[in-house]
């Protein structure tokens, strides 16, 4: 695709939605392939913005700190999906603590790569997480991103992807592989290829193209 993105580099941070869960070929891989970009992916399954000793993937801040200081053309990240569990189910920290850690994460990104545009990918509406916690985290995250001038690729707000709807959960998400590829009938968290290509790919690609054309 001749969008001005060909040859550009992306660093991608976050949780299993960015990593790909058990199939490490997520929406960011498909976006980079479609646009002819170079991807370096630091995301880990189970990662959180806040520090939860029970979370398997550590903090997204640690991913950023461990990345090279050489600046990419774009930084992409997500967060909040596992934080919703840490806050609502595990009571590991509060939304205020999440907000403070998000500030630290964005500060570190800006310090390391001051010229790189940063894009936050707001995941779809999740039937697998407490709704009130999702909404509260979204409000805090969008407010913080506005403060820092962070672009939003808003799957949550700009698409109809909502796995509280059982038909969408079954069609567009997966937990396990079938013949080596993402299946269906998932818990509602991890988008399968149909979920990625229908909802994530167009929104994220369009957002990157908009930034690149400025």
Coordinates of N, CA and C in Angstrom, one line a residue:
X1 N 0.8 -1.2 0.0 CA 0.0 0.0 0.0 C 0.9 1.2 0.0
X2 N 0.6 2.2 -0.9 CA 1.4 3.4 -1.0 C 0.8 4.5 -0.1
X3 N 1.1 4.4 1.2 CA 0.4 5.3 2.1 C 1.4 6.3 2.8
X4 N 2.7 6.2 2.4 CA 3.7 7.0 3.0 C 4.3 6.3 4.3
X5 N 3.8 5.1 4.6 CA 4.3 4.4 5.8 C 5.4 3.4 5.4
X6 N 5.5 3.0 4.2 CA 6.5 2.0 3.8 C 7.9 2.4 4.2
X7 N 8.5 1.4 4.9 CA 9.9 1.6 5.3 C 10.0 2.3 6.7
X8 N 8.9 2.7 7.3 CA 8.9 3.3 8.6 C 9.0 2.2 9.6
X9 N 9.4 2.6 10.8 CA 9.6 1.6 11.9 C 8.6 1.8 13.0
X10 N 8.2 0.7 13.7 CA 7.3 0.7 14.8 C 7.9 0.0 15.9
X11 N 7.8 0.5 17.1 CA 8.0 -0.2 18.4 C 6.6 -0.4 19.0
X12 N 6.3 -1.7 19.4 CA 5.0 -2.0 19.9 C 5.1 -2.6 21.3
X13 N 4.4 -2.0 22.3 CA 4.4 -2.4 23.7 C 3.0 -2.7 24.1
X14 N 2.9 -3.5 25.2 CA 1.6 -3.8 25.7 C 1.5 -5.3 26.2
X15 N 0.2 -5.8 26.1 CA -0.2 -7.0 26.6 C -0.4 -8.0 25.5
X16 N -1.2 -9.1 25.8 CA -1.4 -10.1 24.8 C -2.2 -9.7 23.5
X17 N -2.9 -8.6 23.6 CA -3.6 -8.1 22.4 C -2.6 -7.6 21.4
X18 N -1.5 -7.0 21.9 CA -0.4 -6.6 21.0 C 0.5 -7.7 20.7
X19 N 0.8 -8.6 21.7 CA 1.7 -9.7 21.4 C 1.0 -10.7 20.5
X20 N -0.2 -11.1 20.8 CA -0.9 -12.1 19.9 C -1.5 -13.2 20.7
X21 N -1.3 -13.2 22.0 CA -1.8 -14.4 22.9 C -1.0 -15.6 22.5
X22 N -1.6 -16.7 22.2 CA -0.9 -18.0 21.9 C -0.5 -18.0 20.4
X23 N -0.9 -17.0 19.6 CA -0.5 -16.9 18.2 C 0.2 -15.6 18.1
X24 N 1.5 -15.5 18.2 CA 2.2 -14.2 18.3 C 2.3 -13.4 16.9
X25 N 1.1 -13.3 16.4 CA 1.0 -12.5 15.1 C -0.3 -11.7 15.2
X26 N -0.1 -10.5 15.8 CA -1.3 -9.7 16.3 C -1.6 -8.7 15.2
X27 N -2.5 -7.8 15.6 CA -2.9 -6.7 14.7 C -1.8 -5.9 14.3
X28 N -0.8 -5.6 15.2 CA 0.3 -4.8 14.8 C 1.2 -5.5 13.8
X29 N 1.3 -6.8 13.8 CA 2.1 -7.5 12.8 C 1.4 -7.3 11.4
X30 N 0.0 -7.5 11.4 CA -0.7 -7.3 10.1 C -0.6 -5.9 9.6
X31 N -0.7 -4.9 10.5 CA -0.6 -3.5 10.1 C 0.8 -3.3 9.4
X32 N 1.8 -3.7 10.1 CA 3.2 -3.5 9.6 C 3.4 -4.2 8.3
X33 N 2.9 -5.4 8.1 CA 3.0 -6.1 6.8 C 2.2 -5.4 5.7
X34 N 1.0 -5.0 6.0 CA 0.2 -4.3 5.0 C 0.8 -3.0 4.5
X35 N 1.4 -2.3 5.5 CA 2.0 -1.0 5.1 C 3.4 -1.0 4.8
X36 N 4.1 -2.2 4.8 CA 5.5 -2.3 4.5 C 6.4 -1.6 5.5
X37 N 6.0 -1.8 6.8 CA 6.8 -1.2 7.9 C 7.6 -2.2 8.6
X38 N 8.6 -1.7 9.4 CA 9.5 -2.6 10.1 C 9.0 -2.6 11.6
X39 N 8.7 -3.8 12.1 CA 8.1 -3.9 13.5 C 9.1 -4.5 14.4
X40 N 9.2 -3.9 15.6 CA 9.9 -4.5 16.7 C 8.9 -4.5 17.9
X41 N 8.6 -5.8 18.3 CA 7.5 -6.0 19.3 C 8.1 -6.3 20.6
X42 N 7.7 -5.5 21.7 CA 8.2 -5.8 23.0 C 7.1 -6.3 23.9
X43 N 5.9 -6.3 23.4 CA 4.7 -6.7 24.3 C 4.9 -8.1 24.8
X44 N 4.2 -8.3 26.0 CA 4.2 -9.6 26.7 C 2.8 -10.0 27.1
X45 N 2.4 -11.2 27.0 CA 1.2 -11.7 27.5 C 1.1 -11.4 29.0
X46 N 0.0 -10.9 29.5 CA -0.3 -10.6 30.9 C 0.2 -9.3 31.4
X47 N 0.8 -8.5 30.6 CA 1.4 -7.2 31.0 C 0.3 -6.2 31.4
X48 N 0.7 -5.3 32.4 CA -0.1 -4.3 32.9 C 0.5 -3.0 32.9
X49 N -0.3 -1.9 33.0 CA 0.3 -0.6 33.2 C 0.7 -0.5 34.7
X50 N -0.2 -0.8 35.6 CA 0.2 -0.8 37.0 C 1.0 -2.0 37.4
X51 N 1.6 -1.9 38.6 CA 2.5 -3.0 39.1 C 1.7 -4.0 39.9
X52 N 1.4 -5.1 39.4 CA 0.6 -6.2 40.0 C 1.5 -7.4 40.2
X53 N 1.8 -7.8 41.5 CA 2.7 -8.9 41.7 C 2.2 -10.2 41.2
X54 N 0.8 -10.2 41.0 CA 0.2 -11.5 40.5 C 0.2 -11.6 39.0
X55 N 0.4 -10.4 38.3 CA 0.3 -10.4 36.8 C 1.6 -11.2 36.3
X56 N 1.3 -12.0 35.2 CA 2.4 -12.8 34.7 C 3.3 -12.0 33.7
X57 N 2.9 -10.9 33.2 CA 3.7 -10.3 32.2 C 4.5 -9.1 32.6
X58 N 4.5 -8.7 33.9 CA 5.2 -7.5 34.3 C 4.6 -6.2 33.8
X59 N 5.3 -5.1 34.1 CA 4.7 -3.8 33.7 C 5.2 -3.4 32.3
X60 N 4.3 -2.7 31.6 CA 4.6 -2.2 30.3 C 5.7 -1.2 30.4
X61 N 5.8 -0.5 31.5 CA 6.9 0.5 31.7 C 8.2 -0.2 31.6
X62 N 8.3 -1.5 32.1 CA 9.6 -2.2 32.0 C 10.0 -2.5 30.6
X63 N 9.0 -2.8 29.7 CA 9.2 -3.1 28.3 C 9.8 -1.8 27.7
X64 N 9.3 -0.7 28.0 CA 9.8 0.6 27.4 C 11.2 0.9 27.9
X65 N 11.4 0.7 29.2 CA 12.8 0.9 29.8 C 13.8 0.0 29.1
X66 N 13.4 -1.2 28.8 CA 14.4 -2.1 28.2 C 14.6 -2.0 26.7
X67 N 13.8 -1.2 26.1 CA 13.9 -1.0 24.6 C 15.1 -0.1 24.3
X68 N 15.6 -0.2 23.1 CA 16.7 0.6 22.7 C 16.4 2.1 22.7
X69 N 17.4 2.9 22.9 CA 17.2 4.4 22.8 C 17.1 4.9 21.4
X70 N 17.4 4.1 20.4 CA 17.3 4.5 19.0 C 15.8 4.7 18.7
X71 N 15.5 5.9 18.2 CA 14.1 6.3 18.0 C 13.5 5.6 16.8
X72 N 12.2 5.0 17.0 CA 11.5 4.5 15.9 C 10.7 5.7 15.2
X73 N 10.0 5.4 14.1 CA 9.1 6.4 13.5 C 7.8 6.4 14.2
X74 N 7.4 5.3 14.8 CA 6.1 5.3 15.6 C 6.3 4.4 16.8
X75 N 5.6 4.8 17.9 CA 5.4 3.9 19.1 C 3.9 3.6 19.2
X76 N 3.6 2.3 19.3 CA 2.3 1.9 19.5 C 2.2 1.1 20.9
X77 N 1.2 1.3 21.6 CA 1.0 0.5 22.9 C -0.5 0.4 23.2
X78 N -0.8 -0.6 24.0 CA -2.1 -0.7 24.6 C -1.9 -0.9 26.1
X79 N -3.0 -1.1 26.8 CA -2.9 -1.2 28.3 C -4.3 -1.1 28.9
X80 N -4.5 -1.6 30.1 CA -5.8 -1.5 30.7 C -6.5 -2.8 30.8
X81 N -6.3 -3.7 29.8 CA -7.1 -5.0 29.7 C -6.8 -5.8 31.0
X82 N -5.5 -6.0 31.3 CA -5.2 -6.8 32.5 C -5.3 -6.0 33.7
X83 N -5.1 -4.7 33.6 CA -5.3 -3.8 34.7 C -6.7 -3.9 35.3
X84 N -7.7 -4.1 34.4 CA -9.1 -4.2 34.8 C -9.2 -5.4 35.7
X85 N -8.5 -6.5 35.5 CA -8.6 -7.6 36.3 C -7.8 -7.4 37.6
X86 N -6.6 -6.7 37.5 CA -5.8 -6.4 38.7 C -6.6 -5.5 39.7
X87 N -7.4 -4.6 39.1 CA -8.1 -3.6 40.0 C -9.4 -4.2 40.5
X88 N -10.2 -4.8 39.6 CA -11.5 -5.3 40.0 C -11.5 -6.6 40.8
X89 N -10.8 -7.6 40.2 CA -10.8 -8.9 40.8 C -9.7 -9.1 41.9
X90 N -8.5 -8.6 41.6 CA -7.4 -8.9 42.5 C -7.2 -7.8 43.6
X91 N -7.8 -6.6 43.4 CA -7.6 -5.5 44.3 C -6.1 -5.2 44.5
X92 N -5.3 -5.3 43.5 CA -3.9 -5.2 43.6 C -3.5 -3.7 43.6
X93 N -4.3 -2.8 43.1 CA -4.0 -1.4 43.1 C -5.3 -0.7 42.7
X94 N -5.3 0.7 42.7 CA -6.5 1.5 42.4 C -6.4 2.1 41.0
X95 N -7.4 2.7 40.6 CA -7.4 3.4 39.3 C -6.5 4.6 39.4
X96 N -6.4 5.2 40.5 CA -5.5 6.3 40.7 C -4.0 5.9 40.6
X97 N -3.7 4.7 41.1 CA -2.4 4.1 40.9 C -2.1 3.8 39.5
X98 N -3.1 3.3 38.8 CA -3.0 3.0 37.3 C -2.6 4.3 36.6
X99 N -3.4 5.4 36.9 CA -3.2 6.7 36.3 C -1.7 7.2 36.5
X100 N -1.2 7.0 37.7 CA 0.1 7.5 38.0 C 1.2 6.7 37.2
X101 N 1.0 5.4 37.1 CA 1.9 4.5 36.3 C 1.8 4.8 34.8
X102 N 0.6 5.1 34.3 CA 0.5 5.5 32.9 C 1.3 6.8 32.6
X103 N 1.2 7.7 33.6 CA 2.0 9.0 33.4 C 3.5 8.6 33.3
X104 N 4.0 7.7 34.2 CA 5.4 7.3 34.2 C 5.7 6.7 32.9
X105 N 4.8 5.9 32.4 CA 5.1 5.1 31.1 C 5.2 6.1 29.9
X106 N 4.3 7.1 29.9 CA 4.3 8.1 28.8 C 5.5 9.0 28.9
X107 N 5.8 9.4 30.1 CA 7.0 10.2 30.4 C 8.3 9.5 29.9
X108 N 8.4 8.2 30.2 CA 9.6 7.4 29.7 C 9.6 7.3 28.2
X109 N 8.5 7.1 27.6 CA 8.5 7.0 26.1 C 8.9 8.4 25.5
X110 N 8.4 9.5 26.1 CA 8.7 10.8 25.5 C 10.2 11.1 25.8
X111 N 10.7 10.7 26.9 CA 12.1 11.0 27.2 C 13.0 10.2 26.3
X112 N 12.7 9.0 26.0 CA 13.6 8.1 25.2 C 13.5 8.5 23.7
X113 N 12.3 8.8 23.3 CA 12.0 9.0 21.8 C 11.2 10.3 21.6
X114 N 11.8 11.5 21.9 CA 11.0 12.7 21.9 C 10.4 13.1 20.6
X115 N 10.9 12.6 19.5 CA 10.3 13.0 18.2 C 9.3 11.9 17.6
X116 N 9.2 10.8 18.3 CA 8.4 9.7 17.7 C 6.9 9.9 18.1
X117 N 6.0 9.9 17.1 CA 4.6 9.9 17.5 C 4.2 8.6 18.3
X118 N 3.4 8.8 19.3 CA 2.9 7.7 20.1 C 1.5 7.5 19.9
X119 N 1.1 6.2 19.7 CA -0.3 5.9 19.4 C -0.8 4.9 20.5
X120 N -1.8 5.3 21.2 CA -2.5 4.3 22.1 C -3.6 3.6 21.4
X121 N -3.6 2.3 21.5 CA -4.7 1.5 20.9 C -5.7 1.1 22.0
X122 N -6.9 1.7 21.9 CA -7.9 1.4 22.9 C -8.6 0.1 22.4
X123 N -8.5 -1.0 23.2 CA -9.0 -2.3 22.8 C -10.5 -2.2 22.8
X124 N -11.1 -3.2 22.1 CA -12.6 -3.3 22.0 C -13.3 -3.4 23.3
X125 N -14.6 -3.3 23.3 CA -15.4 -3.5 24.5 C -15.4 -5.0 24.9
X126 N -15.0 -5.3 26.1 CA -14.7 -6.6 26.5 C -15.8 -7.2 27.4
X127 N -16.3 -8.3 26.9 CA -17.2 -9.1 27.8 C -16.5 -9.8 28.9
X128 N -15.2 -9.9 28.8 CA -14.4 -10.7 29.7 C -13.9 -9.9 30.9
X129 N -14.3 -8.6 31.0 CA -13.8 -7.7 32.1 C -15.0 -7.0 32.6
X130 N -14.9 -6.6 33.9 CA -16.0 -5.8 34.5 C -16.2 -4.5 33.8
X131 N -17.5 -4.3 33.4 CA -17.8 -3.1 32.5 C -17.5 -1.8 33.2
X132 N -17.9 -1.6 34.4 CA -17.6 -0.3 35.1 C -16.1 0.0 35.2
X133 N -15.3 -1.1 35.5 CA -13.9 -0.9 35.6 C -13.3 -0.5 34.2
X134 N -13.8 -1.1 33.2 CA -13.3 -0.8 31.8 C -13.6 0.7 31.5
X135 N -14.8 1.1 31.8 CA -15.2 2.5 31.5 C -14.4 3.5 32.3
X136 N -14.2 3.2 33.6 CA -13.4 4.1 34.4 C -11.9 4.2 33.9
X137 N -11.4 3.0 33.6 CA -10.0 3.0 33.0 C -9.9 3.8 31.7
X138 N -10.9 3.6 30.9 CA -10.9 4.3 29.6 C -10.9 5.8 29.8
X139 N -11.8 6.3 30.7 CA -11.8 7.8 30.9 C -10.5 8.3 31.4
X140 N -9.9 7.6 32.3 CA -8.6 8.0 32.9 C -7.5 8.0 31.7
X141 N -7.5 6.9 31.0 CA -6.5 6.8 29.9 C -6.7 7.8 28.8
X142 N -7.9 8.1 28.4 CA -8.1 9.1 27.3 C -7.7 10.5 27.8
X143 N -8.0 10.8 29.1 CA -7.7 12.1 29.7 C -6.1 12.2 29.7
X144 N -5.5 11.2 30.1 CA -4.0 11.2 30.2 C -3.4 11.3 28.8
X145 N -3.9 10.6 27.9 CA -3.4 10.7 26.5 C -3.6 12.1 25.9
X146 N -4.7 12.7 26.2 CA -5.0 14.1 25.7 C -3.9 15.0 26.3
X147 N -3.7 14.8 27.6 CA -2.7 15.7 28.3 C -1.3 15.6 27.7
X148 N -0.9 14.4 27.3 CA 0.4 14.2 26.7 C 0.4 14.3 25.2
X149 N -0.7 14.6 24.5 CA -0.7 14.7 23.1 C -0.6 13.4 22.4
X150 N -1.1 12.3 23.0 CA -1.0 11.0 22.4 C -2.1 10.7 21.5
X151 N -1.8 10.2 20.3 CA -2.9 9.8 19.3 C -3.6 8.6 19.8
X152 N -4.9 8.4 19.5 CA -5.7 7.3 19.8 C -6.2 6.5 18.6
X153 N -5.9 5.2 18.6 CA -6.6 4.3 17.6 C -7.7 3.6 18.4
X154 N -8.9 4.1 18.3 CA -10.0 3.8 19.2 C -10.9 2.7 18.7
X155 N -10.5 1.5 18.9 CA -11.3 0.4 18.6 C -12.6 0.4 19.4
X156 N -12.4 0.7 20.7 CA -13.5 0.8 21.7 C -14.6 1.7 21.2
X157 N -14.2 3.0 20.8 CA -15.2 4.0 20.5 C -15.6 4.1 19.1
X158 N -14.7 3.7 18.2 CA -14.9 3.9 16.8 C -15.4 2.7 16.0
X159 N -15.6 1.6 16.6 CA -16.1 0.4 16.0 C -17.2 -0.2 16.8
X160 N -17.8 -1.2 16.2 CA -18.9 -1.9 16.9 C -18.5 -3.2 17.6
X161 N -17.2 -3.4 17.7 CA -16.6 -4.6 18.3 C -16.9 -4.6 19.8
X162 N -17.7 -5.5 20.2 CA -18.2 -5.6 21.6 C -18.5 -7.0 22.0
X163 N -17.6 -7.6 22.7 CA -17.8 -9.0 23.0 C -18.7 -9.3 24.3
X164 N -19.4 -8.2 24.7 CA -20.5 -8.5 25.6 C -21.6 -9.1 24.8
X165 N -21.6 -8.9 23.5 CA -22.5 -9.6 22.6 C -22.0 -11.0 22.3
X166 N -22.7 -12.0 22.7 CA -22.2 -13.4 22.7 C -21.9 -13.8 21.2
X167 N -22.6 -13.3 20.3 CA -22.4 -13.7 18.9 C -21.0 -13.1 18.4
X168 N -20.7 -11.9 18.8 CA -19.4 -11.3 18.5 C -18.3 -12.0 19.2
X169 N -18.5 -12.3 20.5 CA -17.5 -13.1 21.2 C -17.1 -14.4 20.5
X170 N -18.1 -15.1 20.1 CA -17.9 -16.4 19.4 C -17.2 -16.2 18.1
X171 N -17.6 -15.2 17.3 CA -17.1 -15.1 15.9 C -15.7 -14.5 15.9
X172 N -15.5 -13.5 16.8 CA -14.3 -12.6 16.6 C -13.2 -12.8 17.6
X173 N -13.3 -13.7 18.6 CA -12.2 -13.9 19.5 C -11.8 -15.4 19.7
X174 N -10.6 -15.6 20.2 CA -10.1 -17.0 20.3 C -9.3 -17.1 21.6
X175 N -9.2 -18.3 22.1 CA -8.4 -18.6 23.2 C -7.3 -19.6 22.8
X176 N -7.6 -20.5 21.9 CA -6.8 -21.6 21.5 C -6.6 -21.6 20.0
X177 N -5.6 -22.4 19.5 CA -5.3 -22.5 18.1 C -6.0 -23.8 17.6
X178 N -6.4 -23.6 16.3 CA -7.0 -24.8 15.6 C -6.2 -25.0 14.3
X179 N -5.5 -26.1 14.2 CA -4.6 -26.4 13.1 C -3.6 -25.3 13.0
X180 N -3.1 -24.8 14.1 CA -2.0 -23.9 14.1 C -2.4 -22.4 14.0
X181 N -3.7 -22.1 13.9 CA -4.1 -20.8 13.7 C -5.2 -20.4 14.7
X182 N -5.4 -19.1 15.0 CA -6.4 -18.7 15.9 C -7.8 -19.3 15.6
X183 N -8.5 -19.9 16.5 CA -9.8 -20.4 16.3 C -10.9 -19.3 16.6
X184 N -12.0 -19.8 17.1 CA -13.1 -18.9 17.5 C -13.6 -19.3 18.8
X185 N -14.8 -18.8 19.2 CA -15.4 -19.2 20.5 C -14.5 -18.9 21.7
X186 N -13.9 -17.7 21.6 CA -13.0 -17.3 22.7 C -13.7 -16.7 23.8
X187 N -13.0 -16.3 24.8 CA -13.6 -15.7 26.0 C -14.0 -14.2 25.8
X188 N -13.6 -13.7 24.7 CA -14.0 -12.3 24.4 C -12.8 -11.3 24.5
X189 N -11.6 -11.8 24.9 CA -10.5 -10.9 25.0 C -9.6 -10.8 23.8
X190 N -9.2 -11.9 23.2 CA -8.2 -11.9 22.2 C -8.8 -11.9 20.8
X191 N -8.6 -10.9 20.0 CA -9.2 -10.9 18.6 C -8.6 -12.0 17.8
X192 N -9.4 -12.8 17.1 CA -8.8 -13.7 16.1 C -8.6 -12.9 14.8
X193 N -8.3 -13.6 13.7 CA -8.0 -12.9 12.4 C -9.2 -12.2 11.9
X194 N -10.4 -12.7 12.1 CA -11.6 -12.0 11.7 C -11.8 -10.7 12.5
X195 N -11.5 -10.8 13.8 CA -11.6 -9.6 14.6 C -10.6 -8.6 14.3
X196 N -9.4 -9.1 14.0 CA -8.3 -8.1 13.6 C -8.6 -7.4 12.3
X197 N -8.9 -8.2 11.3 CA -9.1 -7.6 10.0 C -10.3 -6.8 9.8
X198 N -11.3 -7.1 10.6 CA -12.6 -6.4 10.5 C -12.5 -5.1 11.3
X199 N -11.9 -5.1 12.5 CA -12.0 -4.0 13.4 C -10.6 -3.3 13.7
X200 N -9.6 -4.0 14.0 CA -8.3 -3.4 14.4 C -7.5 -2.9 13.2
X201 N -7.4 -3.7 12.2 CA -6.5 -3.3 11.1 C -6.9 -2.0 10.4
X202 N -8.2 -1.7 10.1 CA -8.5 -0.5 9.4 C -8.3 0.7 10.3
X203 N -8.7 0.6 11.6 CA -8.6 1.8 12.5 C -7.1 2.1 12.8
X204 N -6.3 1.1 13.1 CA -4.9 1.4 13.3 C -4.1 1.9 12.1
X205 N -4.4 1.3 11.0 CA -3.7 1.7 9.7 C -4.1 3.1 9.4
X206 N -5.4 3.5 9.5 CA -5.9 4.8 9.2 C -5.2 5.8 10.1
X207 N -5.1 5.5 11.4 CA -4.5 6.4 12.3 C -3.1 6.7 12.0
X208 N -2.3 5.7 11.7 CA -0.9 5.9 11.3 C -0.8 6.7 10.0
X209 N -1.7 6.4 9.0 CA -1.6 7.2 7.8 C -1.9 8.6 8.0
X210 N -2.9 8.9 8.9 CA -3.2 10.3 9.2 C -2.0 11.0 9.8
X211 N -1.3 10.4 10.7 CA -0.1 11.0 11.4 C 1.0 11.2 10.3
X212 N 1.2 10.2 9.5 CA 2.2 10.2 8.5 C 2.0 11.3 7.5
X213 N 0.8 11.7 7.2 CA 0.5 12.7 6.2 C 0.5 14.1 6.7
X214 N 0.8 14.3 8.0 CA 0.8 15.6 8.5 C 2.1 16.4 8.1

